[in-house]
N, CA, C and O atoms as a CHARMM CRD file, in Angstrom:
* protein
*
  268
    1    1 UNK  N     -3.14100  -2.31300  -8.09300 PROA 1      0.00000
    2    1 UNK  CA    -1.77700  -2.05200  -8.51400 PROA 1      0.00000
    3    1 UNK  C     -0.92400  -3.27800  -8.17300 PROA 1      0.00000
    4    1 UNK  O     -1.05200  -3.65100  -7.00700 PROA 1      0.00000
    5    2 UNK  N      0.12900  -4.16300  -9.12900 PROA 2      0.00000
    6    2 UNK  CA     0.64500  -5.13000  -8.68500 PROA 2      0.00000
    7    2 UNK  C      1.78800  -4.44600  -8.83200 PROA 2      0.00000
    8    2 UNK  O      1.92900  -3.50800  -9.61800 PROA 2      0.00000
    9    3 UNK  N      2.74300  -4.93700  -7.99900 PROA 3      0.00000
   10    3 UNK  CA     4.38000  -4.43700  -8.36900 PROA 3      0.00000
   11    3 UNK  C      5.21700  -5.52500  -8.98100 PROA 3      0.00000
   12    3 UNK  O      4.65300  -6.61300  -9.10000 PROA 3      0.00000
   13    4 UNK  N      6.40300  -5.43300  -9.37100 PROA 4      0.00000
   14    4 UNK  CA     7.24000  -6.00800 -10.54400 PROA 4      0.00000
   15    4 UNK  C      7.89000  -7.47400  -9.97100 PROA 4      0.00000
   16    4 UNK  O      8.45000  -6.93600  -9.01600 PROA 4      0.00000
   17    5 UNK  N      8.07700  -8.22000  -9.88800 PROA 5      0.00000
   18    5 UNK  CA     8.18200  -9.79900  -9.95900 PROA 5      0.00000
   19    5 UNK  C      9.81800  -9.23000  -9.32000 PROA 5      0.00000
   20    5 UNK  O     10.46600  -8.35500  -9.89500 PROA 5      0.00000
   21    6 UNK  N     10.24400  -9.87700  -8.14000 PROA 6      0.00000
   22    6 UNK  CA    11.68000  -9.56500  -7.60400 PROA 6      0.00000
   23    6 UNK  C     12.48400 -10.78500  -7.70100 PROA 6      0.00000
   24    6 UNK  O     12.08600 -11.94700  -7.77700 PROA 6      0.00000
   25    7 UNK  N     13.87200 -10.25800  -7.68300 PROA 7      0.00000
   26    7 UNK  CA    14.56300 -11.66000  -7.98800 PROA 7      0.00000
   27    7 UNK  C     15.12200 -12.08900  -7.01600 PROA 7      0.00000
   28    7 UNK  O     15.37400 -11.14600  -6.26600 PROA 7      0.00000
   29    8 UNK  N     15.64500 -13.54900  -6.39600 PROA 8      0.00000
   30    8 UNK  CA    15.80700 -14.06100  -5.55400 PROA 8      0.00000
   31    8 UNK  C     17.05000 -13.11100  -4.97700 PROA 8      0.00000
   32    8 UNK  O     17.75000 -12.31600  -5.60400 PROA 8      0.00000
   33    9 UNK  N     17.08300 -13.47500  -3.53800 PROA 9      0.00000
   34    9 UNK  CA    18.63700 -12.69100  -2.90900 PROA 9      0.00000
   35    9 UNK  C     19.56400 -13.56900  -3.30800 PROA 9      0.00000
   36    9 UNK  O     19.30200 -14.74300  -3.57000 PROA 9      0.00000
   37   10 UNK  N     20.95200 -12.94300  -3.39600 PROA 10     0.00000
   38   10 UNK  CA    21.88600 -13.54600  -3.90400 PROA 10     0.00000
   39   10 UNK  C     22.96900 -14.24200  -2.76300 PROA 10     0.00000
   40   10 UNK  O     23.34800 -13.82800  -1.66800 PROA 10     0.00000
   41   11 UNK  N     23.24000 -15.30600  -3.41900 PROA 11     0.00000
   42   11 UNK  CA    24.01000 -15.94600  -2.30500 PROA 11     0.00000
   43   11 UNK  C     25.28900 -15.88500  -2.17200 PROA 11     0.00000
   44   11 UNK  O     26.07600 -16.24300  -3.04800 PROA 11     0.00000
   45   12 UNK  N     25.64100 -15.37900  -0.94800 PROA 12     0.00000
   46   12 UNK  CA    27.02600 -14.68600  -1.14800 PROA 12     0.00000
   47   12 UNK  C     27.75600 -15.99300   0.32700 PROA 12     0.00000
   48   12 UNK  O     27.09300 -16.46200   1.25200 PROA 12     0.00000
   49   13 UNK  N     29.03200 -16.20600   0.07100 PROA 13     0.00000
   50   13 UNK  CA    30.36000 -16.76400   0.60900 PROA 13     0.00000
   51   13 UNK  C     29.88100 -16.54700   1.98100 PROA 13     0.00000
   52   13 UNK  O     29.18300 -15.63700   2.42900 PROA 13     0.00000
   53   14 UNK  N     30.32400 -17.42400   2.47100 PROA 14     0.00000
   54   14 UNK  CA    30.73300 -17.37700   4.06400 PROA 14     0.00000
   55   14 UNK  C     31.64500 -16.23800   3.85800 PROA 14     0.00000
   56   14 UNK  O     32.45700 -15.84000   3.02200 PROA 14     0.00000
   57   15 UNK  N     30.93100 -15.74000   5.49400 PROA 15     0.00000
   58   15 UNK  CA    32.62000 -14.41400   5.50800 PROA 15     0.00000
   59   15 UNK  C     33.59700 -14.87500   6.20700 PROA 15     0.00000
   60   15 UNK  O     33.47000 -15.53400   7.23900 PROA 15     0.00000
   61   16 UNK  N     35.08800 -14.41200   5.44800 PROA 16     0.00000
   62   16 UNK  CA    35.99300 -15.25300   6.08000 PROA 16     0.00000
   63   16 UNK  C     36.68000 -13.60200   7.25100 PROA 16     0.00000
   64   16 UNK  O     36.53300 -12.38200   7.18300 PROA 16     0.00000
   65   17 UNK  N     37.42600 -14.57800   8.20000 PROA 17     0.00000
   66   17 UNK  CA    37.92500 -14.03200   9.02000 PROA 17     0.00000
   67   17 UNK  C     39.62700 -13.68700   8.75400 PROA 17     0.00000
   68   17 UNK  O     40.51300 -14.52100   8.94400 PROA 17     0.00000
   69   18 UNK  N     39.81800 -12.51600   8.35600 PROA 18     0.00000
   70   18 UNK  CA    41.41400 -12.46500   7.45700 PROA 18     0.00000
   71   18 UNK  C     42.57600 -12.98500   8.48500 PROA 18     0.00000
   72   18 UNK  O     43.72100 -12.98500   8.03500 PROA 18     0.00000
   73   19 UNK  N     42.38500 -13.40600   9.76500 PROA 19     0.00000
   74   19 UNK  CA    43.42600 -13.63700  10.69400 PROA 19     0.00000
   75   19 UNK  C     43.49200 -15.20800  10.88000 PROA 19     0.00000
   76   19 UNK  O     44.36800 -15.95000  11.32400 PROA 19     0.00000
   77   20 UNK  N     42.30500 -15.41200  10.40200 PROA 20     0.00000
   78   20 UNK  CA    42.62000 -17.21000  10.12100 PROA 20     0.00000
   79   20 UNK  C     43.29000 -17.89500   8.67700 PROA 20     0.00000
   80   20 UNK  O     43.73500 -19.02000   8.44500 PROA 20     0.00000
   81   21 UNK  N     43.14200 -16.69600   7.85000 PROA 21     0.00000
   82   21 UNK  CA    43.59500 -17.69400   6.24600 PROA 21     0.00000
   83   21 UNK  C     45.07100 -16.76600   6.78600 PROA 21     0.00000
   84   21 UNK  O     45.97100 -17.50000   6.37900 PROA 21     0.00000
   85   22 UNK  N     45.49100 -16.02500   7.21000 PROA 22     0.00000
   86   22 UNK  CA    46.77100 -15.73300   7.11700 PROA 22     0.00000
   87   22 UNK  C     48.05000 -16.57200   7.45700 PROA 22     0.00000
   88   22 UNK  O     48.04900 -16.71700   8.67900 PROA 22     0.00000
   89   23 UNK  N     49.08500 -17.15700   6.92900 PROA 23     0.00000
   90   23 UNK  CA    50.60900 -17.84100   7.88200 PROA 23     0.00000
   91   23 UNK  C     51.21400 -16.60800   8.28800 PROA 23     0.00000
   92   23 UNK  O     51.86100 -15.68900   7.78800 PROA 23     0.00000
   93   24 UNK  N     50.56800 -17.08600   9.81400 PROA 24     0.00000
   94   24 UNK  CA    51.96900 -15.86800  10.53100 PROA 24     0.00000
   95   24 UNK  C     52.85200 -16.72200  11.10400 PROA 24     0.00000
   96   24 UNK  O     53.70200 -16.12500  11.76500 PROA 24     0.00000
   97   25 UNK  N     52.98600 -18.17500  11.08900 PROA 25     0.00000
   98   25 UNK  CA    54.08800 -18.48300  11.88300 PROA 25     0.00000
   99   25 UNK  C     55.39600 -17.92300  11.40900 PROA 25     0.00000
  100   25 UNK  O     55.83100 -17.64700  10.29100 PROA 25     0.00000
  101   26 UNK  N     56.04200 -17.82100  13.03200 PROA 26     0.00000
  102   26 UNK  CA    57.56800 -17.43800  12.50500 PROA 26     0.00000
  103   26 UNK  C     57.81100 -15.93300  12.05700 PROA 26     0.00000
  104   26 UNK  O     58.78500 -15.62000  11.37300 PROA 26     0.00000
  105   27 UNK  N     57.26300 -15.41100  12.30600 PROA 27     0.00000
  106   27 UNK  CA    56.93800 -14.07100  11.88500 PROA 27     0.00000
  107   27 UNK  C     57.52100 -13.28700  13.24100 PROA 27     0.00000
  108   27 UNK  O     57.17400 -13.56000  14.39000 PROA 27     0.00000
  109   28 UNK  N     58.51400 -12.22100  12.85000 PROA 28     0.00000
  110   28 UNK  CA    58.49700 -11.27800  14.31500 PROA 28     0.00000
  111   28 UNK  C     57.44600 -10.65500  14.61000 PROA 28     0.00000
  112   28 UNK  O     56.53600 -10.61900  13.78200 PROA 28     0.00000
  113   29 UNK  N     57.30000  -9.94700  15.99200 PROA 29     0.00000
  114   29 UNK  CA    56.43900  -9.45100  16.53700 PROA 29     0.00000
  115   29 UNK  C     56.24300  -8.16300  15.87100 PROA 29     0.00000
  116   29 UNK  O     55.10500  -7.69500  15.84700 PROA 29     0.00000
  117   30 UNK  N     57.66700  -7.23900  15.07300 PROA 30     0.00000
  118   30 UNK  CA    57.18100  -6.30600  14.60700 PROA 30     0.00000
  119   30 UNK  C     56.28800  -6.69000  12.92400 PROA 30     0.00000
  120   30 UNK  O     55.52900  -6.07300  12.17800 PROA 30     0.00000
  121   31 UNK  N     56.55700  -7.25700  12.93500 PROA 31     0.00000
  122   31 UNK  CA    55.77500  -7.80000  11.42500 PROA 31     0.00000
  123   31 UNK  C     54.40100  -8.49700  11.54100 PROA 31     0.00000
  124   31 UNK  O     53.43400  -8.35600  10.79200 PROA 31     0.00000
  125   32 UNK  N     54.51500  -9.26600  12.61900 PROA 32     0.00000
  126   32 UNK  CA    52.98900  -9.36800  13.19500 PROA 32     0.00000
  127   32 UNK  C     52.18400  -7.87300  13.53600 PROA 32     0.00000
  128   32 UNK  O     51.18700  -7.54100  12.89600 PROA 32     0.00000
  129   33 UNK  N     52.69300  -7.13500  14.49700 PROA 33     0.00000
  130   33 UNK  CA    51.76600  -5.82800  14.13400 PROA 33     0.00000
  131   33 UNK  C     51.35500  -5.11400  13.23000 PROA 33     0.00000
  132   33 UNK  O     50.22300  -4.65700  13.07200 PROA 33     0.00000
  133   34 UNK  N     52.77300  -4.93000  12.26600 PROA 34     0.00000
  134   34 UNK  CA    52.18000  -4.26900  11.20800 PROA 34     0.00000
  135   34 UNK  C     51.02800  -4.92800  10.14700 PROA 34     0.00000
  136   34 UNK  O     50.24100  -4.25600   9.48200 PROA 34     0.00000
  137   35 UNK  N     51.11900  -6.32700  10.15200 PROA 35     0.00000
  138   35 UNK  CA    50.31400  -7.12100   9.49400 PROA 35     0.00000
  139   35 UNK  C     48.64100  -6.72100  10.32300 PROA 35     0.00000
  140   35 UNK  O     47.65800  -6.73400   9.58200 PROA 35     0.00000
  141   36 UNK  N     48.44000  -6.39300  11.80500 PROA 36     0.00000
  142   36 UNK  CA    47.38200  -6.36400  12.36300 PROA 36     0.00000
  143   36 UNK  C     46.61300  -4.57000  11.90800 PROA 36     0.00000
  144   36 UNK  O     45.50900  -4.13700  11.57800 PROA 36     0.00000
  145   37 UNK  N     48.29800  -3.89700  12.20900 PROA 37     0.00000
  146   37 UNK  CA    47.49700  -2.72700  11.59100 PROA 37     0.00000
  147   37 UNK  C     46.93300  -2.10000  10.38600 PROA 37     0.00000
  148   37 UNK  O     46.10700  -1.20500  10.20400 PROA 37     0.00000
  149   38 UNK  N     47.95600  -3.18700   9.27700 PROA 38     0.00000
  150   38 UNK  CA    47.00800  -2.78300   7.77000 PROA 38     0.00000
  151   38 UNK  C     45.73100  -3.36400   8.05700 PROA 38     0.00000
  152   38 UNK  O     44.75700  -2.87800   7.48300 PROA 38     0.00000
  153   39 UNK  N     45.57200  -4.29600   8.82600 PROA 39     0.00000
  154   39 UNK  CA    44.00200  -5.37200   8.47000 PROA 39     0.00000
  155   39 UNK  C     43.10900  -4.44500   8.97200 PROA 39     0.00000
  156   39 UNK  O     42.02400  -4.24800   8.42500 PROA 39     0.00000
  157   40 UNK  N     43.66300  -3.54000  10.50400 PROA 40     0.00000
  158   40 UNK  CA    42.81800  -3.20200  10.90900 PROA 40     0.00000
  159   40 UNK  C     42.31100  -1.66100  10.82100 PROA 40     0.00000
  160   40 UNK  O     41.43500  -1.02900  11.41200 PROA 40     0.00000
  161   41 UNK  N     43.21500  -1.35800   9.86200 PROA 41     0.00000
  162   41 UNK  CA    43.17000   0.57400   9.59200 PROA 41     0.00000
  163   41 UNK  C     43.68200   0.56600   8.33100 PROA 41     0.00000
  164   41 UNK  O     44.59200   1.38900   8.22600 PROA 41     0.00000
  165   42 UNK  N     43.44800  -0.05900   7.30300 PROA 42     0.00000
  166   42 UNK  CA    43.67500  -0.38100   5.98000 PROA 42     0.00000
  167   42 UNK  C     42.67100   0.40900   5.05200 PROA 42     0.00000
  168   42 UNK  O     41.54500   0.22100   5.51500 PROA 42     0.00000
  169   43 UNK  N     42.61900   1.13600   4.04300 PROA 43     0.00000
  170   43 UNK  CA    41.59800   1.40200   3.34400 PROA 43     0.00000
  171   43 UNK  C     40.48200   0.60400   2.88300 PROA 43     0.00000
  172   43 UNK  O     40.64900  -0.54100   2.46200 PROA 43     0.00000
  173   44 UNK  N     39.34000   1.17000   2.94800 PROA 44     0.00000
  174   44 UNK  CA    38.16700   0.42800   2.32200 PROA 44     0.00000
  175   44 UNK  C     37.83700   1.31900   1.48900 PROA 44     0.00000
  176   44 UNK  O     37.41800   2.46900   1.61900 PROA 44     0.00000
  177   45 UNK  N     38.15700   0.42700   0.28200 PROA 45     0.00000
  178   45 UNK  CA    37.92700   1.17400  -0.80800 PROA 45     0.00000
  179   45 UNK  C     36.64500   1.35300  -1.45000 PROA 45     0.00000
  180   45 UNK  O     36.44800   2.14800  -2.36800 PROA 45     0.00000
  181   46 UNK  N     35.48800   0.32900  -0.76600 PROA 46     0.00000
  182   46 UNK  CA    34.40800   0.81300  -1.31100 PROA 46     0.00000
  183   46 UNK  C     33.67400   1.73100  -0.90900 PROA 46     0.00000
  184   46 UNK  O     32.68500   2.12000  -1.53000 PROA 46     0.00000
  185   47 UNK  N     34.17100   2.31800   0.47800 PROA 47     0.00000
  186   47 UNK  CA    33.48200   3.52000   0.61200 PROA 47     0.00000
  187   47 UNK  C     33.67100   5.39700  -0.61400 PROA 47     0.00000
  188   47 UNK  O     34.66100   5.85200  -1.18600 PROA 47     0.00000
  189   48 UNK  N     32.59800   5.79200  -0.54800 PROA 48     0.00000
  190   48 UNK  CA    32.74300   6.81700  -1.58600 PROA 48     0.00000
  191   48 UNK  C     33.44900   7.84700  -0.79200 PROA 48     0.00000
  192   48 UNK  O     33.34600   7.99200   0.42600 PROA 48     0.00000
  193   49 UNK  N     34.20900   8.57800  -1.63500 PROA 49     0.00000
  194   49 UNK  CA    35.16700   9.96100  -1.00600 PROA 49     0.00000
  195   49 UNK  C     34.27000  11.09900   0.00100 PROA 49     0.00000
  196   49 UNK  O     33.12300  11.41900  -0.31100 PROA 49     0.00000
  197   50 UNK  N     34.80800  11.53200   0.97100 PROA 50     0.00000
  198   50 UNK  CA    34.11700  12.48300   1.30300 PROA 50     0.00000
  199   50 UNK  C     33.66800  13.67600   0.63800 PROA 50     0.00000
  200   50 UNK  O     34.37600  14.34700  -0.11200 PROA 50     0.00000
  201   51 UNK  N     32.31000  13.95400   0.97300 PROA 51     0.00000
  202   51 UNK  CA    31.99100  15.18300   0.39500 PROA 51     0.00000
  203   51 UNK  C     32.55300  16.53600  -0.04600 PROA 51     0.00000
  204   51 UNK  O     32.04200  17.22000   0.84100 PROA 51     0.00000
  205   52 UNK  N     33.30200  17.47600  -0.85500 PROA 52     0.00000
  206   52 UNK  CA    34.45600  18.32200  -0.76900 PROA 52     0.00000
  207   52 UNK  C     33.18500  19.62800  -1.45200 PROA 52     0.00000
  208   52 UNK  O     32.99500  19.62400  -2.66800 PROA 52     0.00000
  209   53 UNK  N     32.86800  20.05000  -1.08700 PROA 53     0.00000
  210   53 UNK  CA    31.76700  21.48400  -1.60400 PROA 53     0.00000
  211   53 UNK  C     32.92600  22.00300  -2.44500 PROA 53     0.00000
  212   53 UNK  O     34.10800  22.11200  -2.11700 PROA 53     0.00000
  213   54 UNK  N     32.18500  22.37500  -3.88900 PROA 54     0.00000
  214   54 UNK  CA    33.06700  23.01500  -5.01200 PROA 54     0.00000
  215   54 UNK  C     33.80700  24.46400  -4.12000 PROA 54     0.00000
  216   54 UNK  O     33.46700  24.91900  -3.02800 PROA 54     0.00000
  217   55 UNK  N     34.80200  24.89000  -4.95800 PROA 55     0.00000
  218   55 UNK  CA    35.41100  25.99700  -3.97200 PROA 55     0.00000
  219   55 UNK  C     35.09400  27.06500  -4.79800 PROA 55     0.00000
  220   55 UNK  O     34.46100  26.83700  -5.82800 PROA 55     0.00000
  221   56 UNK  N     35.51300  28.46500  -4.44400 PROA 56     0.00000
  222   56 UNK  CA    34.67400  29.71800  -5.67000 PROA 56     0.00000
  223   56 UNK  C     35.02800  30.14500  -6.18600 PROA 56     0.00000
  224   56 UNK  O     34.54300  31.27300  -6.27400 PROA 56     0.00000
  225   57 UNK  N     36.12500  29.87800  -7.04800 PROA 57     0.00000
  226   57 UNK  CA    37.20800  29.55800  -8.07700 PROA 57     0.00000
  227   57 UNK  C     36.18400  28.64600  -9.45600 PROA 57     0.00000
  228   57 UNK  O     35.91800  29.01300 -10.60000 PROA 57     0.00000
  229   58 UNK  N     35.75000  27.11300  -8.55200 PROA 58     0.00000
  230   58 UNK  CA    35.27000  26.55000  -9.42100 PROA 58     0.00000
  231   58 UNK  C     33.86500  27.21700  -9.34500 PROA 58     0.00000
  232   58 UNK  O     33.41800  27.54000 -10.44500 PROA 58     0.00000
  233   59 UNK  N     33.15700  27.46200  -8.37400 PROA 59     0.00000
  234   59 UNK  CA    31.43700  28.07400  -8.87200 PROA 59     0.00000
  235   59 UNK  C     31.62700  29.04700  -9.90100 PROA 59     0.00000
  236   59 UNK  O     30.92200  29.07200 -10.91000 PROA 59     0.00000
  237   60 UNK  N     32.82100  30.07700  -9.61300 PROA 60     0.00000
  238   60 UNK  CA    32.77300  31.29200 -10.54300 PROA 60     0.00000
  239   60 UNK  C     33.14300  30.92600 -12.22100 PROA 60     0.00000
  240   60 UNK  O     33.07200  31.67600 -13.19400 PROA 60     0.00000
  241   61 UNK  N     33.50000  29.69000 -12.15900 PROA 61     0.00000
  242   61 UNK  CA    34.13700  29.52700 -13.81200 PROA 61     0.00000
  243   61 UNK  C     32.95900  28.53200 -14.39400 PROA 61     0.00000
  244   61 UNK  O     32.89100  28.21300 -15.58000 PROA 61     0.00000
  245   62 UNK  N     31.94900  28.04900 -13.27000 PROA 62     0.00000
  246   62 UNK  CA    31.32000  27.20400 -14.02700 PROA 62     0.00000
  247   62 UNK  C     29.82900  28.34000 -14.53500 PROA 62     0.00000
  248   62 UNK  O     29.31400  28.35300 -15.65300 PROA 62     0.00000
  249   63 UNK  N     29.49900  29.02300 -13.57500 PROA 63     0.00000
  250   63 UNK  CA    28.43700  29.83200 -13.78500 PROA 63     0.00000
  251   63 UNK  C     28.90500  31.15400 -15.22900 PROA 63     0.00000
  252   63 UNK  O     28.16000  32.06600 -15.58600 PROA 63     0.00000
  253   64 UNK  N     29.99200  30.92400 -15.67500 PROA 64     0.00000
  254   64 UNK  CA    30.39500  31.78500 -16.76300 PROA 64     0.00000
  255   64 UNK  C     29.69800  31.86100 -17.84600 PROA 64     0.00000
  256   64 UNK  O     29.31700  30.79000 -18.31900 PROA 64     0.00000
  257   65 UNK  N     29.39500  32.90400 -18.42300 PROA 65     0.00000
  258   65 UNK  CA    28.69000  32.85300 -19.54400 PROA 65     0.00000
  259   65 UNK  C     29.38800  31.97500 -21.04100 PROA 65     0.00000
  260   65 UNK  O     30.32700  32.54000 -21.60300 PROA 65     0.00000
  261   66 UNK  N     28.89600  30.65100 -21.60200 PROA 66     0.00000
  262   66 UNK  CA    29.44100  29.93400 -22.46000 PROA 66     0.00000
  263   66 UNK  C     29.20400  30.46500 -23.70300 PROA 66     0.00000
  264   66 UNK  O     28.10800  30.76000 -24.18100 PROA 66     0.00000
  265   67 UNK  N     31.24000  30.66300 -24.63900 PROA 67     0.00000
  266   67 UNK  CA    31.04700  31.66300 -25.56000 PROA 67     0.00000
  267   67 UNK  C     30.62200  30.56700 -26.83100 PROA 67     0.00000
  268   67 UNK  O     30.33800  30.99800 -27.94900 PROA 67     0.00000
């Protein structure tokens, strides 16, 4: 059994560090935090939504007999 010919890994960017490309000079301290707390409790949007189990409203209308 041979398996299928794979393609090279892909070469991805240095990872950058978001607190070094940022200008904070001159910036107040309250604007410096808030700048630390979006970076650091900010959405990641590529995670997928949590799991939500249909409710029985929706089981009961989907299991309906289709007229």
């Amino acid at each position: 059994m041979s398996f299928p010919i794979q393609a090279p890994p892909v070469r991805r960017p240095e990872l950058v560090q978001p607190h070094t490309v940022l200008g904070i000079e001159g910036d107040s301290p309250g604007d410096h935090a808030r700048r630390q707390a979006l970076l650091r409790y900010g959405a990641n949007y590529n995670d997928p939504p949590a799991y939500c189990p249909p409710t029985y409203e929706e089981l009961r209308v989907s299991a309906a007999p289709q007229a």
